[in-house]
Amino acid sequence: MDDAKRDAIVKAAGKSFLKQGYAASSIEQIAAEAGVSKVTIYNHFGGKRVLFEAAVDRECARIRNLLTFQAADDGPIRDRLRVIGEAMVTFLSRPEMVQFERRIAAEMEQHPDVGKAFLEAGPYRMKAAFSAFLEQAVALGELDVPNTRLAVEQFVSMCKGMGDMERRLGVPLKPKENLERVIGAVEVFLKAYTAKAR
Amino acid sequence: MDDAKRDAIVKAAGKSFLKQGYAASSIEQIAAEAGVSKVTIYNHFGGKRVLFEAAVDRECARIRNLLTFQAADDGPIRDRLRVIGEAMVTFLSRPEMVQFERRIAAEMEQHPDVGKAFLEAGPYRMKAAFSAFLEQAVALGELDVPNTRLAVEQFVSMCKGMGDMERRLGVPLKPKENLERVIGAVEVFLKAYTAKAR
DNA sequence: GACAAAGTGAACCCCTCCGTTCAATTAAAC
DNA sequence: GTTTAATTGAACGGAGGGGTTCACTTTGTC
């Protein structure tokens, strides 16, 4: 019972903070949505700040759980790259994800920790996972990548293109463009990094 | 006198809105910083919303003026790409720019117009300018780019890499990494799009 | 059933802030 | 010098919201 309520509170808080931002969110409204008294919130958490950080933590944990990186091990490298790219773009284009990134960036100045927390939970984990994938392909002799760190960023960035920014700025999602970007990214990436046959 | 005051108000408003966000900015504080009475603001602009939009317009106009795209016409394509890439990344890494993007994205939900206004003033103009550059290089036979729109996004995105996001999330700027990204982007781009000698 | 812990609703204090009103002041125009 | 307009400071109303207190109720435990 204790835990269920606490969870409901943090969940409602996350929803509100992400949708309306920190300043525009009110504790009373969060309490109402969580089906809980305002006092209960102040008993569990000390104040608005603490609640906000708890909500961010929760959302980061959700991201960590959702972001599983299961790259197919077989098939041509071209297909594998494409599958990964598509999964990535789809994941990042989800409205909740876009909104989360928006809010974290906006709230970062007042709460400097949240930016780093988000980076660690999302982008950096994704980067590490894709790095491992690349290094495996290099070990298998499929790719010739001199600078893995750089190549990872290049592939991911090309897949995102301007879509990322557009989404963040309110332009509606166009799945066709996303797909086109991934396909294009794979082609460019392979032209630059395919291992030369010897 | 009228115009000077109006300008001071919009300037102070822009500063405050960008730094603290819409909700957290107060008219009185803006008035104080502009060296103007609160009533004067309400006489010039009707209310907070109008002032906000005026401030956004002003900042967009500033971007339009600053964003001049003077690509060198001579020298190897590799050097020209690098110069453009560096200029772009430098421009985008400026703290004011990062902050502006942050805020616009955050405030977009409550004020849907500002997102589009920003896109038109900044990213889309840059995209168009770089498109023209690419098409010129194609016409000169230096590059072979099947899809200009896509290639533009690819180059720009590679130059930005994850730096963009890191900046937005509070990670301090590392000029070395930015430079490395640009150089890497140029190499990959050229490997993919250099015109084959016939 | 009795007791303790947690939760609830309502009221309260205090602060910030938007937007307005108004008399007093300044500056400009004639 | 008088009139007209803009500006100012100060005060006010009203709303919203953070955080606290307290008496009351629910829930769970022994």
XYZ file of C-alpha atoms (C1' of nucleotides) in Angstrom:
456
model
C 0.000 0.000 0.000
C 2.803 2.326 0.848
C 4.680 1.401 -2.266
C 1.665 1.515 -4.539
C 0.837 5.041 -3.486
C 4.401 6.181 -3.753
C 4.556 4.784 -7.237
C 1.319 6.434 -8.251
C 2.658 9.742 -7.029
C 5.934 9.511 -8.881
C 4.120 8.360 -11.978
C 1.696 11.262 -11.907
C 4.538 13.628 -11.138
C 6.520 12.389 -14.103
C 3.544 12.815 -16.353
C 2.889 16.336 -15.187
C 6.495 17.510 -15.116
C 7.114 16.137 -18.565
C 3.962 17.570 -20.021
C 3.958 21.002 -18.470
C 7.396 21.559 -17.072
C 8.519 22.040 -13.509
C 7.261 25.536 -12.830
C 3.865 24.999 -14.409
C 3.208 21.794 -12.512
C 1.432 22.070 -9.187
C 1.654 19.618 -6.359
C -2.087 19.684 -5.821
C -2.765 18.756 -9.402
C -0.260 15.916 -9.184
C -1.842 14.751 -5.949
C -5.253 14.773 -7.566
C -4.075 12.750 -10.529
C -2.354 10.261 -8.265
C -5.534 9.935 -6.215
C -3.658 11.037 -3.150
C -3.741 13.852 -0.672
C -1.281 16.683 -0.955
C -0.070 16.001 2.558
C 0.825 12.458 1.591
C 3.167 13.792 -1.034
C 4.850 16.031 1.493
C 5.178 13.063 3.823
C 6.806 10.840 1.252
C 8.934 13.460 -0.412
C 10.114 16.593 1.252
C 9.060 19.060 -1.396
C 8.683 19.804 -5.040
C 12.374 19.523 -5.879
C 12.714 16.052 -4.397
C 9.585 14.902 -6.150
C 10.912 16.195 -9.425
C 14.170 14.339 -9.052
C 12.355 11.159 -8.103
C 10.199 11.505 -11.200
C 13.240 12.004 -13.404
C 14.886 8.973 -11.854
C 11.815 6.912 -12.562
C 11.687 7.992 -16.174
C 15.383 7.317 -16.607
C 14.872 3.847 -15.187
C 12.061 3.275 -17.648
C 14.333 4.267 -20.477
C 17.028 1.919 -19.253
C 14.549 -0.937 -19.255
C 13.104 -0.155 -22.636
C 16.409 0.382 -24.318
C 17.459 -3.162 -25.031
C 19.905 -3.494 -27.804
C 19.404 -6.783 -29.497
C 21.298 -6.681 -32.723
C 20.795 -9.556 -35.071
C 24.012 -11.481 -35.368
C 23.470 -12.972 -38.754
C 22.766 -11.667 -42.208
C 24.653 -9.121 -44.243
C 26.071 -6.167 -42.368
C 23.932 -3.867 -44.488
C 20.733 -5.440 -43.218
C 21.902 -5.530 -39.654
C 22.803 -1.866 -39.713
C 19.448 -1.014 -41.146
C 17.562 -2.939 -38.515
C 19.511 -1.242 -35.768
C 19.029 2.162 -37.327
C 15.322 1.703 -37.685
C 14.924 0.470 -34.130
C 16.893 3.415 -32.869
C 14.978 6.028 -34.799
C 11.671 4.489 -33.868
C 12.676 4.486 -30.249
C 13.811 8.089 -30.304
C 10.783 9.319 -32.235
C 8.296 8.188 -29.648
C 6.439 11.252 -28.398
C 7.226 10.506 -24.758
C 10.880 10.324 -25.624
C 10.833 13.587 -27.496
C 8.987 15.283 -24.683
C 11.340 13.872 -22.117
C 14.358 15.213 -23.895
C 12.695 18.582 -24.286
C 11.905 18.883 -20.631
C 15.205 17.631 -19.357
C 17.016 20.148 -21.520
C 14.750 22.945 -20.365
C 14.886 22.109 -16.688
C 18.595 21.429 -16.747
C 19.625 24.943 -15.816
C 17.661 24.928 -12.590
C 18.487 21.277 -11.852
C 21.917 20.543 -13.282
C 21.935 16.878 -12.298
C 19.052 15.750 -14.434
C 20.871 16.403 -17.682
C 23.676 14.058 -16.774
C 21.285 11.464 -15.387
C 19.397 11.416 -18.652
C 22.545 11.173 -20.721
C 23.745 8.230 -18.700
C 20.419 6.460 -18.850
C 19.800 6.972 -22.540
C 22.256 8.269 -25.113
C 25.456 7.037 -23.504
C 24.077 3.550 -23.032
C 22.923 3.448 -26.603
C 26.295 4.660 -27.740
C 28.086 1.973 -25.766
C 25.834 -0.748 -27.102
C 26.289 0.308 -30.681
C 30.017 0.640 -30.131
C 30.122 -2.997 -29.101
C 28.229 -3.940 -32.225
C 30.652 -2.026 -34.412
C 33.675 -3.507 -32.778
C 32.299 -6.952 -33.329
C 31.807 -6.207 -37.010
C 35.344 -4.913 -37.161
C 36.636 -8.049 -35.480
C 34.759 -10.133 -38.024
C 36.466 -8.221 -40.799
C 33.240 -6.780 -42.132
C 34.057 -3.189 -41.366
C 37.189 -1.117 -41.184
C 36.578 1.574 -38.617
C 39.585 3.552 -37.447
C 37.727 5.554 -34.787
C 34.823 3.687 -33.294
C 33.621 6.476 -31.060
C 33.415 8.830 -33.982
C 31.809 6.300 -36.308
C 29.098 5.542 -33.790
C 28.153 9.166 -33.565
C 28.192 9.501 -37.296
C 25.835 6.636 -37.900
C 23.435 7.595 -35.162
C 23.481 11.230 -36.194
C 22.802 10.450 -39.813
C 19.898 8.238 -38.849
C 18.403 11.036 -36.815
C 19.165 13.777 -39.282
C 17.079 16.852 -38.667
C 14.135 14.721 -37.640
C 15.169 14.881 -34.053
C 15.167 18.625 -33.949
C 11.953 18.917 -35.917
C 10.196 16.615 -33.526
C 11.447 18.604 -30.603
C 10.188 21.786 -32.207
C 6.740 20.415 -32.900
C 6.896 19.249 -36.487
C 4.792 16.076 -36.787
C 6.533 12.804 -37.379
C 6.932 11.572 -40.931
C 7.809 7.857 -40.833
C 8.772 7.833 -44.502
C 11.471 10.414 -43.950
C 12.809 8.525 -40.987
C 13.105 5.368 -43.030
C 14.749 7.235 -45.856
C 17.294 8.638 -43.455
C 18.170 5.251 -42.071
C 18.623 3.728 -45.504
C 20.747 6.676 -46.579
C 22.813 6.480 -43.410
C 23.551 2.808 -43.997
C 24.703 3.475 -47.547
C 27.004 6.328 -46.622
C 28.314 4.470 -43.621
C 29.148 1.398 -45.662
C 30.812 3.417 -48.383
C 33.049 4.957 -45.792
C 33.737 1.985 -43.578
C 33.346 -1.246 -45.510
C 36.501 -3.319 -45.095
C 38.516 -3.551 -48.259
C 38.767 -7.104 -49.533
C 42.404 -8.212 -49.602
C 12.647 57.576 -27.569
C 9.623 55.444 -28.077
C 11.555 52.997 -30.196
C 14.549 52.887 -27.903
C 12.415 51.949 -24.943
C 10.485 49.379 -26.914
C 13.728 47.831 -28.008
C 15.121 47.758 -24.509
C 11.984 46.005 -23.330
C 12.050 43.343 -26.007
C 15.747 42.844 -25.447
C 15.347 42.377 -21.714
C 12.355 40.133 -22.311
C 14.315 37.953 -24.677
C 17.126 37.672 -22.189
C 14.823 36.684 -19.367
C 12.617 34.325 -21.334
C 15.613 32.530 -22.751
C 17.371 32.289 -19.463
C 14.525 31.321 -17.184
C 11.691 30.257 -19.413
C 8.282 31.775 -19.891
C 6.600 30.790 -16.656
C 9.536 31.700 -14.457
C 9.999 35.127 -16.009
C 8.156 38.011 -14.422
C 7.118 41.196 -16.121
C 8.346 43.311 -13.252
C 11.795 41.823 -13.409
C 11.902 42.402 -17.158
C 10.739 45.975 -16.646
C 13.463 46.554 -14.081
C 16.148 45.207 -16.361
C 14.888 47.310 -19.239
C 14.924 50.387 -17.008
C 11.243 50.867 -17.619
C 8.056 50.894 -15.652
C 5.821 47.878 -15.678
C 2.958 49.996 -16.920
C 4.986 51.003 -19.934
C 5.272 47.373 -20.929
C 1.541 46.930 -20.680
C 1.067 50.030 -22.788
C 3.388 48.854 -25.528
C 2.417 45.216 -25.494
C -0.883 43.930 -24.305
C 0.378 41.225 -21.991
C 2.923 38.574 -21.311
C 2.076 36.415 -24.313
C 2.499 39.236 -26.788
C 5.757 40.253 -25.209
C 7.001 36.705 -25.427
C 6.197 36.460 -29.098
C 7.840 39.801 -29.769
C 10.949 38.602 -27.978
C 11.033 35.384 -29.987
C 10.631 37.350 -33.186
C 13.518 39.546 -32.219
C 15.775 36.613 -31.465
C 14.815 34.926 -34.716
C 15.659 38.094 -36.581
C 19.033 38.184 -34.857
C 19.689 34.643 -35.973
C 18.725 35.493 -39.518
C 21.201 38.347 -39.525
C 24.004 36.379 -37.979
C 23.587 33.345 -40.126
C 25.369 34.411 -43.257
C 26.577 31.592 -45.365
C 29.686 32.635 -47.152
C 31.263 29.551 -48.574
C 34.664 29.915 -50.097
C 34.410 29.290 -53.798
C 37.932 28.199 -54.401
C 40.216 25.522 -53.075
C 39.693 21.786 -52.876
C 36.231 20.605 -51.988
C 37.662 18.923 -48.895
C 38.867 22.247 -47.503
C 35.683 24.053 -48.383
C 33.557 21.447 -46.661
C 35.701 21.647 -43.603
C 35.465 25.412 -43.406
C 31.712 25.271 -43.712
C 31.452 22.518 -41.158
C 33.561 24.360 -38.659
C 31.644 27.576 -39.108
C 28.397 25.737 -38.638
C 29.430 23.895 -35.536
C 30.909 27.019 -34.013
C 27.723 28.903 -34.707
C 25.538 26.222 -33.215
C 27.720 25.710 -30.161
C 27.388 29.269 -28.977
C 25.755 29.227 -25.554
C 23.037 31.658 -26.575
C 22.178 29.426 -29.475
C 22.012 26.324 -27.334
C 19.882 28.103 -24.790
C 17.589 29.448 -27.454
C 16.959 26.036 -28.889
C 16.345 24.641 -25.433
C 13.788 27.240 -24.585
C 11.977 27.191 -27.873
C 11.587 23.446 -27.636
C 10.356 23.695 -24.065
C 7.933 26.530 -24.685
C 6.679 25.054 -27.924
C 3.801 23.139 -26.396
C 2.247 26.218 -24.868
C 3.108 28.421 -27.854
C 3.050 26.232 -30.943
C 4.062 28.995 -33.351
C 7.486 29.646 -31.926
C 8.837 26.265 -32.934
C 8.061 26.844 -36.562
C 9.319 30.408 -36.427
C 12.644 29.214 -35.081
C 12.958 26.457 -37.641
C 12.335 28.907 -40.458
C 14.760 31.456 -39.101
C 17.561 29.045 -38.354
C 17.816 25.412 -39.395
C 15.802 25.616 -42.602
C 17.742 28.607 -43.852
C 21.007 26.908 -43.085
C 19.808 23.814 -44.859
C 18.828 25.766 -47.935
C 22.139 27.584 -48.042
C 24.141 24.401 -47.731
C 21.932 22.753 -50.338
C 22.868 25.471 -52.781
C 26.520 24.904 -52.001
C 26.206 21.190 -52.624
C 24.349 21.649 -55.870
C 27.047 23.953 -57.071
C 29.680 21.365 -56.274
C 27.631 18.776 -58.122
C 27.308 21.072 -61.120
C 31.064 21.533 -61.086
C 31.509 17.793 -61.174
C 33.230 17.660 -57.833
C 30.546 15.659 -56.086
C 28.034 13.064 -57.091
C 25.048 13.466 -54.818
C 21.889 11.621 -55.792
C 19.727 13.101 -53.027
C 20.777 16.583 -52.028
C 18.237 17.003 -49.250
C 19.415 13.822 -47.610
C 23.102 14.545 -48.094
C 22.737 17.960 -46.503
C 21.225 16.465 -43.414
C 23.870 13.804 -43.286
C 26.753 16.226 -43.384
C 25.246 18.621 -40.899
C 24.240 15.829 -38.569
C 27.657 14.238 -38.636
C 29.278 17.559 -37.866
C 27.040 18.011 -34.862
C 27.234 14.427 -33.695
C 26.191 14.072 -30.102
C 27.729 17.414 -29.253
C 24.490 19.171 -29.890
C 22.590 17.077 -27.432
C 25.335 17.178 -24.847
C 25.406 20.929 -24.985
C 21.679 21.084 -24.579
C 21.900 18.796 -21.577
C 24.591 20.815 -19.881
C 27.821 19.074 -20.809
C 30.502 21.735 -21.286
C 31.800 22.416 -24.755
C 34.902 20.602 -25.927
C 36.263 22.389 -29.017
C 38.619 19.545 -29.812
C 35.773 17.083 -30.147
C 33.857 19.468 -32.344
C 36.805 19.802 -34.673
C 37.331 16.072 -34.746
C 33.708 15.588 -35.696
C 33.925 18.039 -38.564
C 37.057 16.450 -39.950
C 35.514 13.012 -39.650
C 32.318 14.185 -41.295
C 34.218 15.572 -44.249
C 36.072 12.308 -44.742
C 32.989 10.134 -44.607
C 31.047 12.534 -46.772
C 33.711 12.574 -49.426
C 34.076 8.817 -49.430
C 30.373 8.525 -50.074
C 29.852 11.375 -52.488
C 33.055 12.166 -54.358
C 32.360 12.110 -58.084
C 34.002 9.193 -59.800
C 36.575 10.305 -62.334
C 35.564 9.091 -65.779
C -11.939 -4.731 19.882
C -7.851 -1.596 20.856
C -4.027 0.700 19.330
C -0.785 2.755 16.154
C 0.397 4.278 11.778
C -0.694 6.321 7.664
C -3.827 9.047 4.897
C -7.235 12.715 4.212
C -9.645 17.199 3.711
C -9.805 21.718 4.848
C -8.177 25.539 6.335
C -4.341 28.617 6.766
C 0.039 31.554 5.928
C 2.937 33.555 2.851
C 4.751 34.639 -1.326
C 4.868 35.655 -6.278
C 2.987 37.512 -10.069
C -0.337 39.225 -13.696
C -2.908 42.936 -14.848
C -5.185 47.444 -13.530
C -5.937 51.966 -11.626
C -4.521 56.539 -10.473
C -2.389 60.575 -9.127
C 1.989 62.750 -9.890
C 5.816 63.737 -12.958
C 8.264 64.480 -16.989
C 8.810 65.764 -21.672
C 7.378 67.431 -25.903
C 4.537 70.275 -29.034
C 2.219 74.369 -30.029
C 3.191 79.121 -20.905
C -0.224 75.922 -21.785
C -1.748 71.729 -23.397
C -1.105 67.041 -24.540
C 0.936 62.743 -24.332
C 3.822 59.414 -22.380
C 6.024 57.669 -18.127
C 6.398 56.567 -13.574
C 5.811 54.736 -8.805
C 2.846 52.868 -5.758
C -0.785 50.583 -4.432
C -4.427 47.127 -5.120
C -7.291 42.968 -6.560
C -7.284 38.458 -7.668
C -5.456 34.109 -8.661
C -2.355 30.403 -8.069
C 0.594 27.688 -5.667
C 4.218 25.904 -2.058
C 4.370 24.294 2.386
C 2.260 23.547 7.184
C -1.002 22.472 10.755
C -4.674 19.835 12.696
C -8.604 17.321 13.624
C -10.656 13.318 11.645
C -10.838 8.904 9.262
C -9.164 4.863 7.267
C -6.289 0.872 7.409
C -3.602 -2.648 9.294
C -1.796 -5.123 13.427
C -1.851 -7.446 17.820
